[in-house]
Short mmCIF file of C-alpha atoms and ligand atoms in Angstrom, two decimals:
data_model
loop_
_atom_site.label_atom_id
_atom_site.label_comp_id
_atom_site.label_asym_id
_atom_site.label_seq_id
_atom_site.Cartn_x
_atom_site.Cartn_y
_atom_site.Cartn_z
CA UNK A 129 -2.34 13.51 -19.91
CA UNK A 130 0.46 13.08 -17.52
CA UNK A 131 -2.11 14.12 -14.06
CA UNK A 132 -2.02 17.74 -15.63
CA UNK A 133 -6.26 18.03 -16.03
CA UNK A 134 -5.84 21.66 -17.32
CA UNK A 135 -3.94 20.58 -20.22
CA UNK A 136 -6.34 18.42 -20.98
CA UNK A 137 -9.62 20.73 -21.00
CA UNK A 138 -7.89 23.27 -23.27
CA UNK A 139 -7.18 20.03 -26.06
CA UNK A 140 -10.71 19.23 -25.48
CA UNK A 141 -12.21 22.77 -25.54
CA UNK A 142 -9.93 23.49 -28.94
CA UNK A 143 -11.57 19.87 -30.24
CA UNK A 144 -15.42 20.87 -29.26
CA UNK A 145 -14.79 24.42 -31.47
CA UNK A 146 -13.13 22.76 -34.31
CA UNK A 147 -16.10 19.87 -34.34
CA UNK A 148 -18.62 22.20 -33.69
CA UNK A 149 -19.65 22.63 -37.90
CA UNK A 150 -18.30 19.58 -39.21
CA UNK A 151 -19.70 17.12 -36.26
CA UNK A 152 -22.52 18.98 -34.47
CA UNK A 153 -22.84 15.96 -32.10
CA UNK A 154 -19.37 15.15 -30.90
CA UNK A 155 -19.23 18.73 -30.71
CA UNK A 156 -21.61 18.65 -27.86
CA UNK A 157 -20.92 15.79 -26.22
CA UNK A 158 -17.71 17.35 -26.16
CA UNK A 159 -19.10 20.35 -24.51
CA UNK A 160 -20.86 18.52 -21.83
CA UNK A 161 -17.89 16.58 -21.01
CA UNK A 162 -16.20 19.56 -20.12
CA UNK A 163 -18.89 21.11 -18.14
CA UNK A 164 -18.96 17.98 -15.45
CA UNK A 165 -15.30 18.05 -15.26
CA UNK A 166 -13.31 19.67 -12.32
CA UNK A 167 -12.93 23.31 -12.58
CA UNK A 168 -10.66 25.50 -10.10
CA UNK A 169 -13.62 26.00 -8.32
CA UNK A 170 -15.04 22.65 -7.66
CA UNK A 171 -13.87 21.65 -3.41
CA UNK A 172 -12.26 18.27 -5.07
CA UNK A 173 -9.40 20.18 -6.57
CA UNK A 174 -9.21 22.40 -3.65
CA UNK A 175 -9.12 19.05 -1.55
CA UNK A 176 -5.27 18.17 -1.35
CA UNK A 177 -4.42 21.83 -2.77
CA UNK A 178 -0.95 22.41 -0.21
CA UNK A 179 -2.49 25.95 0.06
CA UNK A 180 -5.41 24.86 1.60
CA UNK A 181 -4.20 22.23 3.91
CA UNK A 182 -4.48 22.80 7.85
CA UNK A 183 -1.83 23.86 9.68
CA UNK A 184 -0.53 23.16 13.21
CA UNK A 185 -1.34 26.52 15.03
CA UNK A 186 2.02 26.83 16.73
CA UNK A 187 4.61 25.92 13.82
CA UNK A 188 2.16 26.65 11.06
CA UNK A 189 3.85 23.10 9.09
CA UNK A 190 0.71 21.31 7.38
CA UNK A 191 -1.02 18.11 9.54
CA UNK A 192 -1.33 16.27 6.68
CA UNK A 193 0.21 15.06 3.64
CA UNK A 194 -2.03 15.11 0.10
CA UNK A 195 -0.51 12.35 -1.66
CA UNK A 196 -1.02 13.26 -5.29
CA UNK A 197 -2.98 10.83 -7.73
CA UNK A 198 -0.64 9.15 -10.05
CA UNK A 199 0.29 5.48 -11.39
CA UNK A 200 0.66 3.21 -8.32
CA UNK A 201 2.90 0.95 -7.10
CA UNK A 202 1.17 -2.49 -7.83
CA UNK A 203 -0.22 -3.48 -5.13
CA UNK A 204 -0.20 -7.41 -4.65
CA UNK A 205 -2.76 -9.20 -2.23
CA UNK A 206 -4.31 -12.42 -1.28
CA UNK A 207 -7.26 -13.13 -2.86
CA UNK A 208 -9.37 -12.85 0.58
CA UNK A 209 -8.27 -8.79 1.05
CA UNK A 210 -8.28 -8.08 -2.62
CA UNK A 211 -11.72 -9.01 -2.26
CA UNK A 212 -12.69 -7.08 0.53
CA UNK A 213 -10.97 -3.91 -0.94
CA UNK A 214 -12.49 -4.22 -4.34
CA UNK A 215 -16.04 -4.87 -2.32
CA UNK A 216 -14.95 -1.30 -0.45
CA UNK A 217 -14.46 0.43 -3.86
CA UNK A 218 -17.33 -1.10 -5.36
CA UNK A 219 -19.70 0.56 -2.57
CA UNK A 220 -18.25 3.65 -2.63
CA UNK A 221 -18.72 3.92 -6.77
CA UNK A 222 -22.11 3.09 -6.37
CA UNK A 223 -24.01 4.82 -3.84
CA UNK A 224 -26.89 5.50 -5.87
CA UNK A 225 -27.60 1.65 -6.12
CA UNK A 226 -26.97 1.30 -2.77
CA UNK A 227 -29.67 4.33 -1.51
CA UNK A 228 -31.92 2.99 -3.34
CA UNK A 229 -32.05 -0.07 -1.12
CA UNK A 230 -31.87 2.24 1.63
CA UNK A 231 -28.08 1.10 2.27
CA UNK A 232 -24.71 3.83 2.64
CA UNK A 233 -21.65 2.31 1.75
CA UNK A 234 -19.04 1.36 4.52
CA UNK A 235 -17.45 4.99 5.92
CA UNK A 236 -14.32 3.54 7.97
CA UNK A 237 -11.95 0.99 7.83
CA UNK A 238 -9.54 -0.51 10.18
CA UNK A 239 -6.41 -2.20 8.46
CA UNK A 240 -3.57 -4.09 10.80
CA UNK A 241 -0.69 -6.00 9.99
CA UNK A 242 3.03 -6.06 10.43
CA UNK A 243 5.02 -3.28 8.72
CA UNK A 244 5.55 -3.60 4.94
CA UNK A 245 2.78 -5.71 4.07
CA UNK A 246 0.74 -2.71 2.14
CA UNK A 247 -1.75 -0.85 4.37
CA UNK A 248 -0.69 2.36 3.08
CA UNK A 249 -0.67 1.40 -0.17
CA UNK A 250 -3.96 -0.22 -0.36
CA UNK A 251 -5.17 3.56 1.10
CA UNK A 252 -2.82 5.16 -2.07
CA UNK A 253 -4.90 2.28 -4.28
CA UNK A 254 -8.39 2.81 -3.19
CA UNK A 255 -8.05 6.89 -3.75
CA UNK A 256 -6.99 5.98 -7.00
CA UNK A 257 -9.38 4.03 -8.10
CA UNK A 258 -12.34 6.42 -6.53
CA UNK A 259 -10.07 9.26 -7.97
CA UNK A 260 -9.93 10.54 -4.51
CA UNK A 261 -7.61 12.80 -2.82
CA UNK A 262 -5.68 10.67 -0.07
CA UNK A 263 -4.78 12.70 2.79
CA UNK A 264 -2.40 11.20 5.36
CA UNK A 265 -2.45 12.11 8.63
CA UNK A 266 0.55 10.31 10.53
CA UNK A 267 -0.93 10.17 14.49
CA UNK A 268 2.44 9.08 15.51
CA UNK A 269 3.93 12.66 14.63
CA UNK A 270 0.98 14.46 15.29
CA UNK A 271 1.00 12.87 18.82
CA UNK A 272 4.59 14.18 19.62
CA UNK A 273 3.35 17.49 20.12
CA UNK A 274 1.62 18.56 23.48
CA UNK A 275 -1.45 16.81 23.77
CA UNK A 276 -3.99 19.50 24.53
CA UNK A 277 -2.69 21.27 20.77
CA UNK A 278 -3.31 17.29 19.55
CA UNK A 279 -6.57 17.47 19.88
CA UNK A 280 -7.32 20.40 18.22
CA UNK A 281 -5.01 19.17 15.33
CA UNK A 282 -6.74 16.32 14.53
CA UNK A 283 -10.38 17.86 14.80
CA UNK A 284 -9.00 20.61 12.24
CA UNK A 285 -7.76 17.35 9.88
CA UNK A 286 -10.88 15.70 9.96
CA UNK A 287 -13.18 18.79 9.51
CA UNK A 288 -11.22 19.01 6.91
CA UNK A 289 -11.47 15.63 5.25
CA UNK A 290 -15.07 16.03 6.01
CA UNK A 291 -15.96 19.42 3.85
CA UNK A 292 -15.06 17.52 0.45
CA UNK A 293 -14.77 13.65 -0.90
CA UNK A 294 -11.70 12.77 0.37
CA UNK A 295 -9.66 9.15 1.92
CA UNK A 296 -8.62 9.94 4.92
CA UNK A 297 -5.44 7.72 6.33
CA UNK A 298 -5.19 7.68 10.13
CA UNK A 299 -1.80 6.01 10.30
CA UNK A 300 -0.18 4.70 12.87
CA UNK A 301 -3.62 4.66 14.80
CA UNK A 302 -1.85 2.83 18.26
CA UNK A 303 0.33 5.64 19.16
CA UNK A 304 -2.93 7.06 20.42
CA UNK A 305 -3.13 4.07 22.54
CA UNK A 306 0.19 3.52 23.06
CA UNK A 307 1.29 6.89 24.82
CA UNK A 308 0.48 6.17 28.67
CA UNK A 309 3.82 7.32 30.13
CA UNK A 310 3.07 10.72 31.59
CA UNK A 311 0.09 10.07 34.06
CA UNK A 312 -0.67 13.89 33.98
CA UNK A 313 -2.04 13.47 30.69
CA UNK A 314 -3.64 10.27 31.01
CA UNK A 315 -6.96 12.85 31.12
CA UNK A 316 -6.34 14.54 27.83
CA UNK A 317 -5.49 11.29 26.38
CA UNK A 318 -9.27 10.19 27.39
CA UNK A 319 -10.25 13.13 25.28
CA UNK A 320 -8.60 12.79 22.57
CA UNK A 321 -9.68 8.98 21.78
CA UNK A 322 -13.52 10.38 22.98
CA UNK A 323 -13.20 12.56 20.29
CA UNK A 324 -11.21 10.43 17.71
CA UNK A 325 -14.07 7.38 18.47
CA UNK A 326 -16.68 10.04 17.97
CA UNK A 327 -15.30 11.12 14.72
CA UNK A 328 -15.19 7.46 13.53
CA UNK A 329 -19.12 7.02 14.84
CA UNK A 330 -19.96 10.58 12.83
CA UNK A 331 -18.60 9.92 10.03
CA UNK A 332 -20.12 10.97 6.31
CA UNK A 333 -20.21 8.60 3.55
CA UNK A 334 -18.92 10.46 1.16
CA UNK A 335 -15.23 10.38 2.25
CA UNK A 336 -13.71 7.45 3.42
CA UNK A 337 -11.96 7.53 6.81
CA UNK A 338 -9.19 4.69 6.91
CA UNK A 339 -6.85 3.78 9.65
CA UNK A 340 -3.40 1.89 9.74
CA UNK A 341 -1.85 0.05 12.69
CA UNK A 342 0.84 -3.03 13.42
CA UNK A 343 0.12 -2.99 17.23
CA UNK A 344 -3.30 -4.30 16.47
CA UNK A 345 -3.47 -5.83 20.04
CA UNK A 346 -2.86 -2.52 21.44
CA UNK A 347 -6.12 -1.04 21.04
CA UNK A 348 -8.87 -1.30 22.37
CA UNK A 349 -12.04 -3.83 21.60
CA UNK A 350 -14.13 -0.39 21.50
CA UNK A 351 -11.87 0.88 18.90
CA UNK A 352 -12.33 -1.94 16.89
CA UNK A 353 -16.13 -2.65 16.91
CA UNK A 354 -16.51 1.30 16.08
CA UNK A 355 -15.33 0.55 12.16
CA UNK A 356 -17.62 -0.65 9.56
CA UNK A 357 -14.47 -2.91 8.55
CA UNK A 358 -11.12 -4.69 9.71
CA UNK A 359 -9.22 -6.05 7.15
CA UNK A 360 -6.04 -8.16 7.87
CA UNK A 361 -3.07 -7.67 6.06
CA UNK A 362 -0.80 -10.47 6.38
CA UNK A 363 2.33 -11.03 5.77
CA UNK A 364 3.07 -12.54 1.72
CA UNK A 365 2.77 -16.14 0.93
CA UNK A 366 5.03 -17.42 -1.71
CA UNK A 367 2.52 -16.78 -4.20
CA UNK A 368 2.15 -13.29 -3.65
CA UNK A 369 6.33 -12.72 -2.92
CA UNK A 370 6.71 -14.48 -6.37
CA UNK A 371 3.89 -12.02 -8.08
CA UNK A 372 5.85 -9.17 -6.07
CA UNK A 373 8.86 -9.76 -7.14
CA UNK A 374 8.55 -9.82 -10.79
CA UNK A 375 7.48 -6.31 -10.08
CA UNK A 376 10.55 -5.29 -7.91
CA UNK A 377 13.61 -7.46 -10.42
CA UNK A 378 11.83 -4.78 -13.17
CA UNK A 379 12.87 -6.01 -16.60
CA UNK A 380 15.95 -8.15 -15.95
CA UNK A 381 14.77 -11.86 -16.69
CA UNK A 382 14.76 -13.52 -13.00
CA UNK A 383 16.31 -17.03 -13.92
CA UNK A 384 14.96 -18.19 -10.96
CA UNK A 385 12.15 -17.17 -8.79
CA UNK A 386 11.93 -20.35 -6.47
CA UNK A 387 15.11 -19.18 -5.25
CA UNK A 388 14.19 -15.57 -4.24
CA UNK A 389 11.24 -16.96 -2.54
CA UNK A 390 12.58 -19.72 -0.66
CA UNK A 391 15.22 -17.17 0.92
CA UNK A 392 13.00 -14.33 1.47
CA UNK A 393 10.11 -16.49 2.89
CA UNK A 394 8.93 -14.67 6.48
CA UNK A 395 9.75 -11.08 4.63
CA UNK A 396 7.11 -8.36 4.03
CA UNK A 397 7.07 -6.87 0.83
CA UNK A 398 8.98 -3.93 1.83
CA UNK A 399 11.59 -5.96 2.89
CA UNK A 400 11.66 -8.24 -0.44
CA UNK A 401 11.79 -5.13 -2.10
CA UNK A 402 14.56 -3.80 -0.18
CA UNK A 403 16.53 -7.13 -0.83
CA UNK A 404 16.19 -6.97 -4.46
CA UNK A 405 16.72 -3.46 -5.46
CA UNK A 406 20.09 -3.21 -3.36
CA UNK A 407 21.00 -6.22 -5.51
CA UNK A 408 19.82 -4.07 -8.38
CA UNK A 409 21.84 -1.29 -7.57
CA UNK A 410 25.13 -2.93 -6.81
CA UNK A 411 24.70 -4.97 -10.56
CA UNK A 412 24.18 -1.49 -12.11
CA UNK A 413 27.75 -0.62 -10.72
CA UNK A 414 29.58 -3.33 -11.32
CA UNK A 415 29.87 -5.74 -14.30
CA UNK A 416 27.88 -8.57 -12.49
CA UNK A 417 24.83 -9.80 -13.03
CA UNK A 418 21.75 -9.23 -11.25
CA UNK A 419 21.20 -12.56 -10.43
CA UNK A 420 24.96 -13.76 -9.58
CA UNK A 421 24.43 -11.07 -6.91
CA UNK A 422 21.60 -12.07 -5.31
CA UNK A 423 22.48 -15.05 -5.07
CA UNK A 424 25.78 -13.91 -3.06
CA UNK A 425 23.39 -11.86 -0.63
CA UNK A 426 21.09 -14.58 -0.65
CA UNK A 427 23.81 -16.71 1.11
CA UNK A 428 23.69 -15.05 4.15
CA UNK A 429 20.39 -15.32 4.65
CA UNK A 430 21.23 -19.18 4.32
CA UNK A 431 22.89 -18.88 7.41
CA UNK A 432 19.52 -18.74 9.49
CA UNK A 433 18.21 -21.86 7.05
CA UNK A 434 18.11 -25.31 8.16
CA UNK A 435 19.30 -28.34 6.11
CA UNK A 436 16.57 -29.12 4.76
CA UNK A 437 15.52 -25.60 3.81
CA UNK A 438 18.97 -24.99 2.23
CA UNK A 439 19.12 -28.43 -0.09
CA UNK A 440 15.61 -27.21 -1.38
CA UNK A 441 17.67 -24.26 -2.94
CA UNK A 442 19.87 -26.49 -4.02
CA UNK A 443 17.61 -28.11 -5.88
CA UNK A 444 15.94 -25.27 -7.37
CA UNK A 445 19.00 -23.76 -8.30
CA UNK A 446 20.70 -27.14 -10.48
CA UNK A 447 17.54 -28.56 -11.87
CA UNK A 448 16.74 -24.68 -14.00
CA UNK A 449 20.14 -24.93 -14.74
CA UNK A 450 21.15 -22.06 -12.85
CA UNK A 451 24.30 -23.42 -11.12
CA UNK A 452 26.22 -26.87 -10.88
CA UNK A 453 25.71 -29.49 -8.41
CA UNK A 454 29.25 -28.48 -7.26
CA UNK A 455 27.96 -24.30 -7.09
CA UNK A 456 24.88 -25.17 -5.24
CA UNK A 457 26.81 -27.12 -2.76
CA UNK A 458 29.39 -24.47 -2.34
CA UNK A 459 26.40 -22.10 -2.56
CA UNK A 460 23.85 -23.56 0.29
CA UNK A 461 26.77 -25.44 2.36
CA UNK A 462 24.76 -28.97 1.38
CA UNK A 463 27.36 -31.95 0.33
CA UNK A 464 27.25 -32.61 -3.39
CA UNK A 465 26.53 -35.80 -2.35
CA UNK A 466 23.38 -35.03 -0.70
CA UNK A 467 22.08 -32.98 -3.52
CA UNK A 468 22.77 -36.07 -5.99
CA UNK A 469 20.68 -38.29 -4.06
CA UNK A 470 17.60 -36.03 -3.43
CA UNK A 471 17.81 -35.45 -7.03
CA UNK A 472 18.03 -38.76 -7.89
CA UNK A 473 15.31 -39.69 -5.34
CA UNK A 474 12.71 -36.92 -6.66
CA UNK A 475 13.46 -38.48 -10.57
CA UNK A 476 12.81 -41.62 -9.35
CA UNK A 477 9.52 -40.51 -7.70
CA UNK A 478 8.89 -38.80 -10.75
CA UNK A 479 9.05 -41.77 -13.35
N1 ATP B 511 1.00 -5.68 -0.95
C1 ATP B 511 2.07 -5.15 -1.55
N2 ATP B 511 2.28 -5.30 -2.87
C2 ATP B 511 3.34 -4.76 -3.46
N3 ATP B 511 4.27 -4.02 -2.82
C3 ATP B 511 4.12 -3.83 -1.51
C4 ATP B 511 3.01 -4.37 -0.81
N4 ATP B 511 3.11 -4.02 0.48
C5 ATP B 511 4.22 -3.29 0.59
N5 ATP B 511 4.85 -3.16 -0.59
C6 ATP B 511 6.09 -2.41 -0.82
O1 ATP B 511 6.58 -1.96 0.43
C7 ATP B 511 6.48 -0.54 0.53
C8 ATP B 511 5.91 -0.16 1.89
O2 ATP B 511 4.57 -0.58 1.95
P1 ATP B 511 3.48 0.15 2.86
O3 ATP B 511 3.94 1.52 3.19
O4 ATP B 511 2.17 0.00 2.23
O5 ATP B 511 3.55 -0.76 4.15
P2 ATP B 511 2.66 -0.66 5.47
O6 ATP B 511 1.94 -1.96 5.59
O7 ATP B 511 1.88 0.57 5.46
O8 ATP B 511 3.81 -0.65 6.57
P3 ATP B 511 3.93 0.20 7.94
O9 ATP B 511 3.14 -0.57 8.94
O10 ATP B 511 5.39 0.15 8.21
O11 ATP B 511 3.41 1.56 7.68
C9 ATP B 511 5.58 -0.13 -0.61
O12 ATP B 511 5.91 1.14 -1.08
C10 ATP B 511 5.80 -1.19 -1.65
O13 ATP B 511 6.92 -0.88 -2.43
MG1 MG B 512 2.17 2.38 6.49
#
């Protein structure tokens, strides 16, 4: 049950013999389960197989990593690219409705964004949820080696991506764009991104070709008009960092969200994640609490607050109870005085 699909098809073979007088029926339905499921033999499970991966000629290291299925990070959006993902999966789980109106789902998408915000893990989601091998290639490493090997590198990925359903990641898609610094090569750069916009134009529907950058103004216009879709990942409002980090402060009761989000605000994911799991890590080591600590490291990042920022906290963090008028104060570096007011002022709006 655990990803092991072998496992499985021997419980359910063992079931289909031991139903086979008793419930003629489930018996069979049994039996035809087991006949459309994956066998060795079928190219998905040889997709993603570390045998079968392509290999750089010179080193012989694989081009690509298969990430293996498996329960996924949660992955946290805005409404607008949840939508546009969910729209992506939807096509590519129905092609049969969509051929019949003469349509192919979209083959390629383009996602930018700064760093941390989730464009590899929205890849790692979609395979998921198509139940697709997702095969990273990272262009940024593949791109280090000489160029004129590059190109055959990446042709052998994408062949390869190509032969069975498969997500293909492209990440770090700019460093293509990006390397212009020896001009001797400026020619077998123009091949490569010939070939890599070809690819992208070519491209079956049956896998899904997917690219990641955060230098989205780095490429070109003609990169951009060549994929089906863009999708903008932006950086998390405080609705999503407040979703996000229920995940990340795992089952210790977080007192006080407002908090976290009014100090993290501006962060990517990756970094709110960073923040909270360091503070989860130093609690497990000490006698502290989980929450007494971030709010230490959370005072640092006070220092690049303004005043009015940092008596918000303070606010939050007396009215749930969480500290004293005198802690806050000491806390956020706001006169007790101050807080009192605004807290008086905000009752008095209240009533
Ligand atoms: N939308 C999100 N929801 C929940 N967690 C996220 C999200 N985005 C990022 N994270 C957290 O940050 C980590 C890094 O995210 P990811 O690799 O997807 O970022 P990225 O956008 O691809 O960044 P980069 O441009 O640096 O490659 C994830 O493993 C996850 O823990
Ligand atoms: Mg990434």
């Amino acid at each position: 049950m655990a990803g092991r699909a072998q496992d499985v098809q021997t419980l359910v073979q063992r079931m289909a013999r031991r139903y086979q007088r008793t419930n003629a029926s489930l018996g069979d339905s049994l039996r035809e389960l087991l006949r459309s499921a994956p066998t060795a033999q079928t190219p998905l499970r040889g997709v993603g197989n570390a045998a079968s991966l392509p290999l750089d000629s010179d080193s012989r290291l694989p081009l690509i990593r298969a990430e293996q299925l498996g329960p996924s990070v949660p992955l946290v959006l805005t409404p607008s690219v949840r939508a546009v993902l969910e729209q992506l999966r939807d096509e590519h789980r129905n092609t049969d409705r969509l051929a019949r109106q003469g349509l192919t789902p979209s083959r390629t998408g383009l996602f930018t964004g700064p760093p941390g915000v989730g464009k590899t893990l929205a890849a790692r989601w979609l395979a998921d949820e198509l139940k697709l091998p997702l095969l990273v290639l990272d262009l940024s490493s593949v791109m280090s080696s000489y160029l004129g090997r590059t190109g055959s590198n990446i042709r052998k990925v994408l062949d390869y991506a190509k032969s069975s359903p498969s997500v293909l990641l492209l990440d770090e898609l700019d460093t293509v764009a990006k390397r212009r610094d020896d001009m001797a090569e400026v020619g077998e750069l123009k091949r490569l991104v010939t070939v890599l916009l070809q690819e992208i134009d070519d491209w079956p529907a049956s896998s899904l070709l997917l690219a990641a950058t955060n230098h989205a103004d780095l490429l070109d216009p003609a990169v951009w008009r060549r994929f089906d879709l863009a999708v903008k990942f932006p950086l998390p409002g405080p609705v999503e960092l407040e979703e996000a980090l229920l995940h990340y402060c795992g089952n210790e009761a977080l007192r006080n969200t407002a908090f976290l989000v009014r100090i993290l605000k501006g962060s990517s994911f990756a970094d709110a994640e960073r923040f909270v799991m360091t503070a989860r890590r130093k609690a497990a080591l000490s006698n502290e609490h989980t929450f007494d600590i971030l709010l230490s490291m959370g005072q640092e990042r006070m220092t690049q607050m303004n005043h009015a920022e940092r008596l918000q906290v303070a606010l939050d963090l007396v009215q749930d109870g969480s500290l004293s008028q005198r802690g806050a104060s000491e806390l956020t570096g706001v006169s007790r005085d101050t807080i009192r007011r605004k807290q008086r002022a905000d009752q008095e709006q209240h009533a």
